Structure formats: C-alpha cells, structure tokens
mmCIF file of C-alpha atoms in Angstrom:
data_model
loop_
_atom_site.group_PDB
_atom_site.id
_atom_site.type_symbol
_atom_site.label_atom_id
_atom_site.label_comp_id
_atom_site.label_asym_id
_atom_site.label_seq_id
_atom_site.Cartn_x
_atom_site.Cartn_y
_atom_site.Cartn_z
ATOM 1 C CA MET A 581 17.520 24.621 10.932
ATOM 2 C CA THR A 582 17.761 21.874 13.496
ATOM 3 C CA ALA A 583 18.240 22.641 17.188
ATOM 4 C CA ARG A 584 18.167 19.987 19.901
ATOM 5 C CA MET A 585 18.607 20.564 23.603
ATOM 6 C CA ARG A 586 21.607 18.472 24.578
ATOM 7 C CA HIS A 587 22.904 19.797 27.879
ATOM 8 C CA ILE A 588 22.031 21.540 31.095
ATOM 9 C CA ALA A 589 24.729 23.348 33.080
ATOM 10 C CA ILE A 590 24.711 23.954 36.808
ATOM 11 C CA SER A 591 27.102 26.010 38.901
ATOM 12 C CA VAL A 592 27.884 24.638 42.343
ATOM 13 C CA PRO A 593 30.518 25.356 45.004
ATOM 14 C CA ASP A 594 31.638 21.696 45.153
ATOM 15 C CA PRO A 595 31.487 20.146 41.663
ATOM 16 C CA GLU A 596 33.034 16.843 42.740
ATOM 17 C CA ALA A 597 30.353 16.289 45.390
ATOM 18 C CA ALA A 598 27.627 17.091 42.851
ATOM 19 C CA VAL A 599 29.127 14.729 40.272
ATOM 20 C CA GLN A 600 29.392 11.911 42.816
ATOM 21 C CA PHE A 601 25.739 12.466 43.740
ATOM 22 C CA PHE A 602 24.558 12.195 40.106
ATOM 23 C CA GLU A 603 26.762 9.124 39.556
ATOM 24 C CA LYS A 604 25.345 7.344 42.607
ATOM 25 C CA ALA A 605 21.743 8.533 42.402
ATOM 26 C CA PHE A 606 21.140 8.311 38.655
ATOM 27 C CA GLY A 607 23.992 6.253 37.212
ATOM 28 C CA MET A 608 25.306 9.163 35.119
ATOM 29 C CA LYS A 609 28.796 8.762 33.664
ATOM 30 C CA ARG A 610 31.662 11.270 33.532
ATOM 31 C CA VAL A 611 32.669 11.932 29.954
ATOM 32 C CA SER A 612 34.957 14.949 30.238
ATOM 33 C CA GLU A 613 36.820 16.672 33.053
ATOM 34 C CA HIS A 614 38.453 20.077 32.961
ATOM 35 C CA LYS A 615 39.901 22.294 35.654
ATOM 36 C CA THR A 616 36.679 24.302 35.906
ATOM 37 C CA ALA A 617 33.940 21.904 34.779
ATOM 38 C CA ILE A 618 32.965 18.243 34.641
ATOM 39 C CA ALA A 619 30.654 16.876 31.935
ATOM 40 C CA MET A 620 28.416 13.880 32.566
ATOM 41 C CA THR A 621 25.796 12.085 30.524
ATOM 42 C CA ASP A 622 22.920 9.685 30.849
ATOM 43 C CA GLY A 623 23.496 8.683 27.227
ATOM 44 C CA VAL A 624 21.095 11.258 25.778
ATOM 45 C CA VAL A 625 21.343 14.568 27.653
ATOM 46 C CA SER A 626 24.505 15.866 29.263
ATOM 47 C CA LEU A 627 24.950 17.674 32.551
ATOM 48 C CA VAL A 628 27.868 20.088 32.859
ATOM 49 C CA VAL A 629 28.839 20.853 36.459
ATOM 50 C CA ILE A 630 30.647 24.197 36.597
ATOM 51 C CA HIS A 631 32.940 25.387 39.371
ATOM 52 C CA PRO A 632 32.266 29.024 40.354
ATOM 53 C CA ASP A 633 35.946 29.870 39.691
ATOM 54 C CA ASN A 634 35.445 29.112 35.989
ATOM 55 C CA PRO A 635 36.743 32.172 34.055
ATOM 56 C CA ASN A 636 33.593 32.076 31.913
ATOM 57 C CA MET A 637 31.566 32.957 35.012
ATOM 58 C CA LYS A 638 33.030 36.525 35.000
ATOM 59 C CA GLY A 639 32.163 37.127 38.654
ATOM 60 C CA GLU A 640 28.644 35.696 38.462
ATOM 61 C CA THR A 641 27.157 34.630 41.769
ATOM 62 C CA VAL A 642 24.363 32.469 40.345
ATOM 63 C CA ARG A 643 24.275 28.955 41.764
ATOM 64 C CA GLY A 644 22.110 26.157 40.481
ATOM 65 C CA LEU A 645 20.866 26.297 36.895
ATOM 66 C CA HIS A 646 23.409 28.256 34.849
ATOM 67 C CA HIS A 647 22.350 27.714 31.243
ATOM 68 C CA ILE A 648 20.843 25.321 28.744
ATOM 69 C CA GLY A 649 22.666 24.254 25.620
ATOM 70 C CA PHE A 650 21.370 23.620 22.116
ATOM 71 C CA LEU A 651 23.108 21.484 19.522
ATOM 72 C CA ILE A 652 22.692 23.133 16.107
ATOM 73 C CA ASP A 653 23.706 22.410 12.531
ATOM 74 C CA ASP A 654 24.230 25.905 11.070
ATOM 75 C CA MET A 655 25.886 28.631 13.177
ATOM 76 C CA LYS A 656 25.078 31.526 10.839
ATOM 77 C CA GLU A 657 21.426 30.583 10.398
ATOM 78 C CA VAL A 658 20.811 29.999 14.099
ATOM 79 C CA THR A 659 22.759 33.109 15.151
ATOM 80 C CA ASP A 660 20.638 35.244 12.818
ATOM 81 C CA LYS A 661 17.443 33.601 14.050
ATOM 82 C CA VAL A 662 18.087 33.899 17.803
ATOM 83 C CA GLU A 663 19.287 37.500 17.484
ATOM 84 C CA ALA A 664 16.224 38.421 15.398
ATOM 85 C CA ALA A 665 14.061 36.839 18.112
ATOM 86 C CA GLY A 666 15.613 39.119 20.734
ATOM 87 C CA ALA A 667 18.557 37.166 22.167
ATOM 88 C CA THR A 668 21.547 39.141 23.434
ATOM 89 C CA PHE A 669 25.016 37.905 22.469
ATOM 90 C CA GLN A 670 27.178 37.288 25.561
ATOM 91 C CA GLY A 671 30.381 36.020 23.920
ATOM 92 C CA GLY A 672 32.252 32.833 23.244
ATOM 93 C CA ILE A 673 33.494 30.161 25.596
ATOM 94 C CA LEU A 674 36.861 31.137 27.051
ATOM 95 C CA GLY A 675 39.838 28.829 27.105
ATOM 96 C CA THR A 676 38.714 26.262 24.547
ATOM 97 C CA GLY A 677 40.436 27.631 21.468
ATOM 98 C CA SER A 678 37.308 26.922 19.454
ATOM 99 C CA GLY A 679 36.162 30.397 18.501
ATOM 100 C CA LEU A 680 32.723 31.729 17.700
ATOM 101 C CA GLU A 681 32.274 29.343 14.781
ATOM 102 C CA THR A 682 31.658 26.424 17.136
ATOM 103 C CA GLU A 683 29.949 27.785 20.274
ATOM 104 C CA ARG A 684 28.316 31.070 21.337
ATOM 105 C CA LYS A 685 26.652 32.245 24.535
ATOM 106 C CA TYR A 686 23.401 34.260 24.625
ATOM 107 C CA SER A 687 20.674 35.368 26.985
ATOM 108 C CA ASP A 688 17.023 35.335 25.983
ATOM 109 C CA PRO A 689 14.733 38.377 26.452
ATOM 110 C CA ASN A 690 14.045 37.245 30.051
ATOM 111 C CA GLY A 691 17.726 36.895 30.896
ATOM 112 C CA VAL A 692 17.901 33.082 30.751
ATOM 113 C CA ASN A 693 21.335 32.033 29.497
ATOM 114 C CA PHE A 694 21.772 29.534 26.687
ATOM 115 C CA ASP A 695 24.447 28.491 24.265
ATOM 116 C CA ILE A 696 24.424 27.190 20.729
ATOM 117 C CA THR A 697 27.006 24.592 19.793
ATOM 118 C CA MET A 698 28.083 22.910 16.569
ATOM 119 C CA PRO A 699 28.111 19.081 16.617
ATOM 120 C CA GLU A 700 31.848 18.560 16.085
ATOM 121 C CA TYR A 701 32.719 20.779 19.063
ATOM 122 C CA ALA A 702 30.119 19.124 21.298
ATOM 123 C CA ARG A 703 31.394 15.678 20.285
ATOM 124 C CA ASP A 704 35.144 16.337 20.384
ATOM 125 C CA PHE A 705 35.469 18.720 23.348
ATOM 126 C CA TRP A 706 32.523 17.932 25.635
ATOM 127 C CA LYS A 707 32.014 14.289 24.542
ATOM 128 C CA ILE A 708 28.290 14.946 24.031
ATOM 129 C CA LYS A 709 26.299 12.541 21.872
ATOM 130 C CA VAL A 710 25.494 14.353 18.643
ATOM 131 C CA ASP A 711 23.504 11.940 16.485
ATOM 132 C CA ALA A 712 19.734 12.413 16.133
#
C-alpha cells in the first residue's frame, strides 16, 4: 500500500479572500474552481479552500483546518486498513458523481477528518499532481 499526503482542506467564510492571500503571499496557483470550493497548489501539495455552504459540510461549524487528504493506490486495501485501525467511515464526497470507488471520507479515533483518494480522481477532478 502506498499513501501520500497530497492536500490540506480549510473551511473559511470568504474563500476568494483566502485564495487571493495564498496567491499573493506564497505564489500558489488555482487549479480547479467549483461553486463550493477552490483548489490551489504549490506544485507538490494542494490546498482546498471550502466555502461553509458546501453541501458536504452537513451543517458543520468548524472553520480553519477541515481535513487532510491522502492519495492512495488501492481503495479496498486502504479502506480495510484504516477501518481496522479504528477510523470511522463518514461517507463519500457529494456532487462529484465519482462514487466510493474513488474517494471516501473518514475520521480517525480522535475525530480528525481525512479522506482517501484514488489518483485518477485526484488528477482529473481536483487537478492534483499524482506522480511520486
């Protein structure tokens, strides 16, 4: 099994202002924009800026760090491994049409949210760099 951290997601009340800050302060580039989230990258790790109205938030009030994302190469193997280690399945990503075969959301035993994502979905939908 290979798992590589490839993105960090934050939830903020004004995503556009946050994105402009990261563009100006760190030279990050926008790679994908959706109604409820904007993805940026520094060329290695991506930052996803989530609007609180995103339907995947399901009424959450958390602001700041929302979750970390791992790029994986085998959904079944990693799903079995994280669940055996105590992770709690939280569902799929709504509104992408990708299904549970490409991305799943979990929380660890301490309640920290993370997702596991297959390379083709990360590359094609989020425009995240997927090579080693």
